[in-house]
Short mmCIF file of C-alpha atoms and ligand atoms in Angstrom, two decimals:
data_model
loop_
_atom_site.label_atom_id
_atom_site.label_comp_id
_atom_site.label_asym_id
_atom_site.label_seq_id
_atom_site.Cartn_x
_atom_site.Cartn_y
_atom_site.Cartn_z
CA UNK T 1 17.91 34.10 102.51
CA UNK T 2 18.58 30.60 101.23
CA UNK T 3 21.62 28.43 101.38
CA UNK T 4 24.25 28.90 98.69
CA UNK T 5 27.15 26.46 98.63
CA UNK T 6 30.34 27.49 96.87
CA UNK T 7 33.81 25.99 96.76
CA UNK T 8 36.70 25.52 94.38
CA UNK T 9 40.20 24.26 93.71
CA UNK T 10 43.29 25.68 92.08
CA UNK T 11 43.82 23.71 88.88
CA UNK T 12 47.50 22.95 89.48
CA UNK T 13 47.35 19.13 89.38
CA UNK T 14 45.21 16.03 89.15
CA UNK T 15 43.09 15.33 92.22
CA UNK T 16 44.13 12.53 94.58
CA UNK T 17 42.63 10.50 97.43
CA UNK T 18 43.39 13.31 99.87
CA UNK T 19 41.16 15.64 97.84
CA UNK T 20 38.55 12.94 97.50
CA UNK T 21 38.21 12.15 101.19
CA UNK T 22 38.79 15.76 102.27
CA UNK T 23 36.36 17.49 99.96
CA UNK T 24 35.20 15.89 96.74
CA UNK T 25 33.19 13.07 98.28
CA UNK T 26 31.51 15.54 100.64
CA UNK T 27 30.59 17.82 97.75
CA UNK T 28 28.90 14.98 95.93
CA UNK T 29 27.00 14.12 99.13
CA UNK T 30 25.95 17.75 99.55
CA UNK T 31 24.88 17.89 95.93
CA UNK T 32 22.75 14.76 96.34
CA UNK T 33 21.28 15.80 99.69
CA UNK T 34 19.69 18.95 98.20
CA UNK T 35 18.44 21.55 100.66
CA UNK T 36 20.31 24.42 99.03
CA UNK T 37 19.25 27.11 96.57
CA UNK T 38 22.39 26.96 94.49
CA UNK T 39 25.64 25.09 94.46
CA UNK T 40 28.78 26.28 92.68
CA UNK T 41 32.06 24.43 92.23
CA UNK T 42 34.74 26.22 90.30
CA UNK T 43 38.31 26.02 89.11
CA UNK T 44 40.34 28.89 90.51
CA UNK T 45 42.63 29.43 87.53
CA UNK T 46 43.10 33.13 88.29
CA UNK T 47 44.32 32.21 91.76
CA UNK T 48 46.51 29.43 90.34
CA UNK T 49 48.13 31.94 87.99
CA UNK T 50 49.16 34.20 90.89
CA UNK T 51 52.15 31.94 91.47
CA UNK T 52 52.30 30.27 88.05
CA UNK T 53 52.31 33.34 85.84
CA UNK T 54 55.08 31.91 83.66
CA UNK T 55 53.42 28.52 83.26
CA UNK T 56 49.95 29.02 81.74
CA UNK T 57 50.21 25.67 79.93
CA UNK T 58 50.19 23.85 83.26
CA UNK T 59 47.00 25.60 84.40
CA UNK T 60 45.32 25.02 81.06
CA UNK T 61 46.05 21.27 81.13
CA UNK T 62 44.81 20.97 84.65
CA UNK T 63 41.48 22.59 83.85
CA UNK T 64 40.78 19.47 81.80
CA UNK T 65 42.18 17.15 84.49
CA UNK T 66 40.22 18.68 87.32
CA UNK T 67 37.00 18.90 85.29
CA UNK T 68 37.35 15.17 84.54
CA UNK T 69 38.00 14.49 88.23
CA UNK T 70 34.92 16.49 89.27
CA UNK T 71 32.56 14.89 86.80
CA UNK T 72 33.85 11.36 87.19
CA UNK T 73 33.63 11.65 90.99
CA UNK T 74 29.93 12.44 90.58
CA UNK T 75 29.46 16.20 90.43
CA UNK T 76 26.60 16.79 88.05
CA UNK T 77 26.08 19.90 85.89
CA UNK T 78 22.32 19.47 86.41
CA UNK T 79 22.59 20.01 90.13
CA UNK T 80 25.66 22.12 90.52
CA UNK T 81 27.14 24.99 88.49
CA UNK T 82 30.67 24.15 87.38
CA UNK T 83 32.64 27.14 86.15
CA UNK T 84 36.08 28.61 85.46
CA UNK T 85 37.09 31.63 87.54
CA UNK T 86 38.79 33.60 84.74
CA UNK T 87 35.62 33.54 82.66
CA UNK T 88 33.79 35.75 85.18
CA UNK T 89 35.24 39.28 84.74
CA UNK T 90 32.86 40.50 87.48
CA UNK T 91 35.18 38.72 89.92
CA UNK T 92 38.08 41.02 89.03
CA UNK T 93 35.81 44.02 89.26
CA UNK T 94 34.58 43.13 92.74
CA UNK T 95 38.17 42.33 93.83
CA UNK T 96 39.21 45.87 92.87
CA UNK T 97 36.53 47.45 95.06
CA UNK T 98 37.12 45.11 98.00
CA UNK T 99 40.84 46.00 97.97
CA UNK T 100 39.89 49.49 99.15
CA UNK T 101 38.37 48.07 102.30
CA UNK T 102 41.36 46.16 103.70
CA UNK T 103 44.89 47.15 104.69
CA UNK T 104 48.18 45.67 103.55
CA UNK T 105 48.95 44.87 107.20
CA UNK T 106 45.72 42.88 107.53
CA UNK T 107 46.58 40.73 104.50
CA UNK T 108 50.11 40.25 105.85
CA UNK T 109 48.73 38.74 109.06
CA UNK T 110 47.02 35.90 107.16
CA UNK T 111 48.79 32.74 108.41
CA UNK T 112 48.04 30.67 105.30
CA UNK T 113 49.48 33.33 103.03
CA UNK T 114 52.53 33.63 105.32
CA UNK T 115 53.19 29.88 105.14
CA UNK T 116 52.73 29.85 101.38
CA UNK T 117 55.11 32.78 100.89
CA UNK T 118 57.71 30.86 102.92
CA UNK T 119 57.15 27.62 101.01
CA UNK T 120 57.45 29.28 97.62
CA UNK T 121 60.67 31.05 98.55
CA UNK T 122 59.55 34.40 97.12
CA UNK T 123 61.92 36.28 99.42
CA UNK T 124 61.51 40.00 98.74
CA UNK T 125 59.79 39.31 95.41
CA UNK T 126 56.25 38.38 96.34
CA UNK T 127 54.05 38.89 93.27
CA UNK T 128 51.45 41.51 94.15
CA UNK T 129 48.74 39.35 92.62
CA UNK T 130 49.71 36.49 94.90
CA UNK T 131 49.73 38.75 97.94
CA UNK T 132 46.22 39.95 97.11
CA UNK T 133 44.68 36.54 96.44
CA UNK T 134 42.79 36.47 99.77
CA UNK T 135 40.85 39.53 98.55
CA UNK T 136 40.20 37.86 95.21
CA UNK T 137 39.00 34.81 97.13
CA UNK T 138 36.63 37.03 99.14
CA UNK T 139 35.24 38.20 95.79
CA UNK T 140 34.82 34.56 94.65
CA UNK T 141 32.67 33.89 97.67
CA UNK T 142 30.70 37.13 97.90
CA UNK T 143 29.92 37.64 94.21
CA UNK T 144 27.68 34.58 94.50
CA UNK T 145 26.41 35.49 97.99
CA UNK T 146 27.64 32.11 99.21
CA UNK T 147 26.53 31.20 102.72
CA UNK T 148 28.42 27.92 103.03
CA UNK T 149 31.98 27.21 101.91
CA UNK T 150 33.11 23.58 102.25
CA UNK T 151 36.89 23.78 102.65
CA UNK T 152 39.87 22.66 104.71
CA UNK T 153 41.14 24.30 107.91
CA UNK T 154 43.81 26.14 105.92
CA UNK T 155 41.03 28.18 104.30
CA UNK T 156 39.69 29.53 107.61
CA UNK T 157 41.87 32.69 107.43
CA UNK T 158 40.42 33.43 103.96
CA UNK T 159 36.91 33.13 105.34
CA UNK T 160 37.79 35.50 108.19
CA UNK T 161 39.04 38.08 105.71
CA UNK T 162 35.88 37.55 103.67
CA UNK T 163 33.59 38.10 106.64
CA UNK T 164 35.46 41.26 107.63
CA UNK T 165 35.19 42.59 104.09
CA UNK T 166 31.47 41.84 103.97
CA UNK T 167 30.89 43.73 107.20
CA UNK T 168 33.04 46.61 106.01
CA UNK T 169 31.27 46.78 102.65
CA UNK T 170 27.79 46.57 104.10
CA UNK T 171 28.53 49.25 106.74
CA UNK T 172 30.18 51.61 104.28
CA UNK T 173 27.72 51.30 101.38
CA UNK T 174 24.62 49.17 101.82
CA UNK T 175 23.60 45.65 102.86
CA UNK T 176 24.49 43.83 99.66
CA UNK T 177 27.02 41.13 100.51
CA UNK T 178 26.48 38.03 102.65
CA UNK T 179 28.72 36.69 105.43
CA UNK T 180 29.76 33.10 104.66
CA UNK T 181 30.57 30.23 106.99
CA UNK T 182 33.19 27.56 106.45
CA UNK T 183 32.08 23.92 106.47
CA UNK T 184 35.05 21.83 107.66
CA UNK T 185 35.54 18.12 106.89
CA UNK T 186 33.85 15.87 109.49
CA UNK T 187 36.85 14.12 110.98
CA UNK T 188 40.59 14.27 111.45
CA UNK T 189 41.51 11.70 108.77
CA UNK T 190 39.33 13.53 106.27
CA UNK T 191 41.09 16.78 107.18
CA UNK T 192 44.53 15.48 106.43
CA UNK T 193 45.19 12.17 104.71
CA UNK T 194 48.87 11.21 105.00
CA UNK T 195 50.85 10.22 101.91
CA UNK T 196 51.58 6.61 100.99
CA UNK T 197 55.02 7.23 102.54
CA UNK T 198 53.39 8.03 105.89
CA UNK T 199 54.40 11.72 105.67
CA UNK T 200 51.83 14.04 107.15
CA UNK T 201 50.19 15.05 103.91
CA UNK T 202 49.38 13.54 100.53
CA UNK T 203 50.81 16.03 98.08
CA UNK T 204 51.96 16.09 94.51
CA UNK T 205 55.27 17.73 95.37
CA UNK T 206 56.08 14.92 97.82
CA UNK T 207 55.29 12.24 95.21
CA UNK T 208 53.22 10.24 97.68
CA UNK T 209 49.79 10.37 96.04
CA UNK T 210 47.22 7.92 94.81
CA UNK T 211 45.37 9.75 92.04
CA UNK T 212 41.68 9.31 91.25
CA UNK T 213 42.72 8.48 87.68
CA UNK T 214 45.37 5.87 88.61
CA UNK T 215 44.66 2.50 86.98
CA UNK T 216 44.15 -0.51 89.28
CA UNK T 217 47.67 -1.91 88.81
CA UNK T 218 49.26 1.44 89.65
CA UNK T 219 47.16 1.65 92.81
CA UNK T 220 48.36 -1.81 93.80
CA UNK T 221 52.03 -0.86 93.24
CA UNK T 222 51.53 2.19 95.44
CA UNK T 223 49.63 0.33 98.17
CA UNK T 224 52.17 -2.51 98.15
CA UNK T 225 55.00 -0.11 98.91
CA UNK T 226 53.09 1.87 101.54
CA UNK T 227 54.69 2.87 104.81
CA UNK T 228 53.57 0.73 107.75
CA UNK T 229 55.29 0.15 111.10
CA UNK T 230 59.09 0.01 110.70
CA UNK T 231 59.33 -2.08 113.90
CA UNK T 232 56.97 -4.73 112.52
CA UNK T 233 59.64 -6.87 110.86
CA UNK T 234 58.24 -10.39 111.21
CA UNK T 235 54.60 -11.39 110.93
CA UNK T 236 54.71 -12.62 114.53
CA UNK T 237 55.94 -9.25 115.88
CA UNK T 238 53.44 -7.00 117.60
CA UNK T 239 52.66 -3.97 115.42
CA UNK T 240 51.62 -0.33 115.80
CA UNK T 241 48.58 1.03 114.05
CA UNK T 242 49.22 4.65 115.05
CA UNK T 243 51.26 6.44 112.41
CA UNK T 244 50.87 3.38 110.19
CA UNK T 245 49.60 4.69 106.86
CA UNK T 246 47.80 1.45 105.95
CA UNK T 247 45.67 1.70 109.09
CA UNK T 248 45.10 5.43 108.67
CA UNK T 249 43.75 4.68 105.18
CA UNK T 250 41.62 1.85 106.54
CA UNK T 251 40.24 4.34 109.09
CA UNK T 252 39.41 6.67 106.24
CA UNK T 253 38.01 4.24 103.68
CA UNK T 254 36.93 0.89 105.14
CA UNK T 255 33.39 0.07 106.21
CA UNK T 256 31.85 -2.81 108.13
CA UNK T 257 30.54 -4.10 104.80
CA UNK T 258 34.04 -4.32 103.39
CA UNK T 259 34.88 -6.75 106.18
CA UNK T 260 31.77 -8.84 105.56
CA UNK T 261 32.47 -8.91 101.82
CA UNK T 262 36.24 -9.26 101.66
CA UNK T 263 37.64 -10.29 105.04
CA UNK T 264 34.97 -12.03 107.11
CA UNK T 265 37.54 -13.35 109.63
CA UNK T 266 37.17 -9.94 111.24
CA UNK T 267 33.93 -8.21 112.21
CA UNK T 268 35.36 -4.73 111.89
CA UNK T 269 38.46 -2.55 111.91
CA UNK T 270 38.82 -2.67 115.70
CA UNK T 271 39.24 -6.46 115.59
CA UNK T 272 41.76 -6.19 112.80
CA UNK T 273 43.75 -3.55 114.68
CA UNK T 274 43.64 -5.70 117.80
CA UNK T 275 45.17 -8.64 115.93
CA UNK T 276 47.84 -6.43 114.35
CA UNK T 277 48.82 -5.05 117.76
CA UNK T 278 48.99 -8.55 119.26
CA UNK T 279 51.25 -9.83 116.48
CA UNK T 280 50.72 -12.61 113.97
CA UNK T 281 49.20 -10.46 111.22
CA UNK T 282 51.31 -9.60 108.19
CA UNK T 283 51.39 -6.22 106.41
CA UNK T 284 50.78 -7.79 103.02
CA UNK T 285 47.36 -9.15 104.01
CA UNK T 286 46.31 -5.74 105.24
CA UNK T 287 47.61 -4.10 102.08
CA UNK T 288 45.67 -6.51 99.87
CA UNK T 289 42.50 -5.69 101.77
CA UNK T 290 43.16 -1.96 101.51
CA UNK T 291 43.89 -2.31 97.80
CA UNK T 292 40.55 -4.04 97.25
CA UNK T 293 38.72 -1.28 99.10
CA UNK T 294 40.44 1.56 97.23
CA UNK T 295 40.05 -0.06 93.85
CA UNK T 296 36.37 -0.84 94.46
CA UNK T 297 35.85 2.79 95.39
CA UNK T 298 37.77 4.08 92.36
CA UNK T 299 36.37 1.66 89.79
CA UNK T 300 33.08 3.49 89.10
CA UNK T 301 35.01 6.77 88.98
CA UNK T 302 37.43 5.27 86.43
CA UNK T 303 34.57 3.96 84.31
CA UNK T 304 32.84 7.33 84.22
CA UNK T 305 36.15 8.97 83.39
CA UNK T 306 36.78 6.62 80.47
CA UNK T 307 33.37 7.62 79.07
CA UNK T 308 33.91 11.33 79.63
CA UNK T 309 37.38 11.28 78.05
CA UNK T 310 35.84 10.20 74.77
CA UNK T 311 34.22 13.61 74.38
CA UNK T 312 36.44 16.40 75.72
CA UNK T 313 34.57 19.11 73.75
CA UNK T 314 31.46 18.15 75.73
CA UNK T 315 33.41 18.79 78.97
CA UNK T 316 34.19 22.29 77.72
CA UNK T 317 30.55 22.72 76.79
CA UNK T 318 29.58 21.97 80.38
CA UNK T 319 32.16 24.44 81.68
CA UNK T 320 31.06 27.12 79.22
CA UNK T 321 27.40 26.77 80.17
CA UNK T 322 28.31 26.78 83.86
CA UNK T 323 30.44 29.89 83.41
CA UNK T 324 27.58 31.66 81.60
CA UNK T 325 25.20 30.80 84.42
CA UNK T 326 27.72 31.97 87.05
CA UNK T 327 28.16 35.23 85.13
CA UNK T 328 24.44 35.91 85.21
CA UNK T 329 24.38 35.53 88.98
CA UNK T 330 27.55 37.60 89.33
CA UNK T 331 26.24 40.38 87.09
CA UNK T 332 23.17 40.70 89.30
CA UNK T 333 25.33 41.14 92.41
CA UNK T 334 27.55 43.66 90.60
CA UNK T 335 24.51 45.76 89.71
CA UNK T 336 23.71 45.94 93.41
CA UNK T 337 27.35 46.62 94.30
CA UNK T 338 27.66 49.50 91.78
CA UNK T 339 24.39 50.96 92.95
CA UNK T 340 25.50 50.79 96.60
CA UNK T 341 28.85 52.41 95.70
CA UNK T 342 27.13 55.20 93.73
CA UNK T 343 28.92 54.28 90.51
CA UNK T 344 25.83 53.27 88.57
CA UNK T 345 26.02 56.53 86.59
CA UNK T 346 23.92 55.59 83.63
CA UNK T 347 20.96 54.07 85.40
N1 LIG J 401 42.21 28.73 97.95
C1 LIG J 401 41.55 27.53 97.54
C2 LIG J 401 42.61 26.42 97.41
O1 LIG J 401 43.77 26.69 97.38
C3 LIG J 401 40.85 27.65 96.21
C4 LIG J 401 39.77 28.69 96.23
C5 LIG J 401 39.76 29.87 95.52
C6 LIG J 401 38.55 28.66 96.96
N2 LIG J 401 38.65 30.55 95.77
C7 LIG J 401 37.87 29.86 96.64
C8 LIG J 401 37.97 27.75 97.87
C9 LIG J 401 36.63 30.17 97.21
C10 LIG J 401 36.75 28.06 98.42
C11 LIG J 401 36.07 29.27 98.10
O2 LIG J 401 42.25 25.26 97.33
#
């Protein structure tokens, strides 16, 4: 059994640097490294609708935004199947059958779902579709027999549910589905990039994001006003790098080469941090350096995006072809599922 990589995002907003460092960059690396049989990246619009039922326009718009983000960041339709969840009806079918193999109490124990229910303030009115989304997510993964799911820590409970459902299905009917593993981001900064305001997470609702599609001057405005060390008032004061968003971003994005190319007074980030701690190094210099690094990283992405934006119908062509391909794979699994469940009456 070969390696099948699958992952996706809810199309509820444009992607930002947190997404890039936490997942998108890794996906492009995985895509380029090869060594897998298939790779799928999809937009989970069905899942996004579970708590946006009254706002389909928002999901629709963000399909375009996220597709542009994917392609401009380097995902390639030649190497990886890009598709839209709602266009694969087999996913709903598999979800229905998986729902028989899990209890309400088991879904209720899912910590990510619990947190989300709290955050959304559903109170006693949790939409049933939202409540069931972990089962739908298990279908997303198993319909394609994914072995490897690159995702954040918050997705671990979904993978646990998925593995349980696979075991349950295979024991009850026949060995058809495959148990997946999560592939977590390599390091702590990649797991959770703070916002430009220093708050624990970059997030659209907190308004502290740098978006992949931000133009260079917007990035500079955002970097210039970034949270640093509130006790570092004068250049000569000693400063803290812990909890200082500029240094967290430098941890995430800077390389030795960036120092050689743009700030040769320092060999590396450790030397820069050392100077900042000692005092005598101003925030503005560090912000200029960070701005250069971020804009150099985003520039090729922006250029590709400008090209892609000229032909939006072609983007939809890519998504349509990807969805057709995904459907073929899904239909094959559903044949096996129906056979195992003895509902293949007309064969
Ligand atoms: N729940 C994921 C998120 O909120 C999106 C998602 C849906 C997903 N189905 C998936 C991720 C399957 C990985 C695998 O970002």
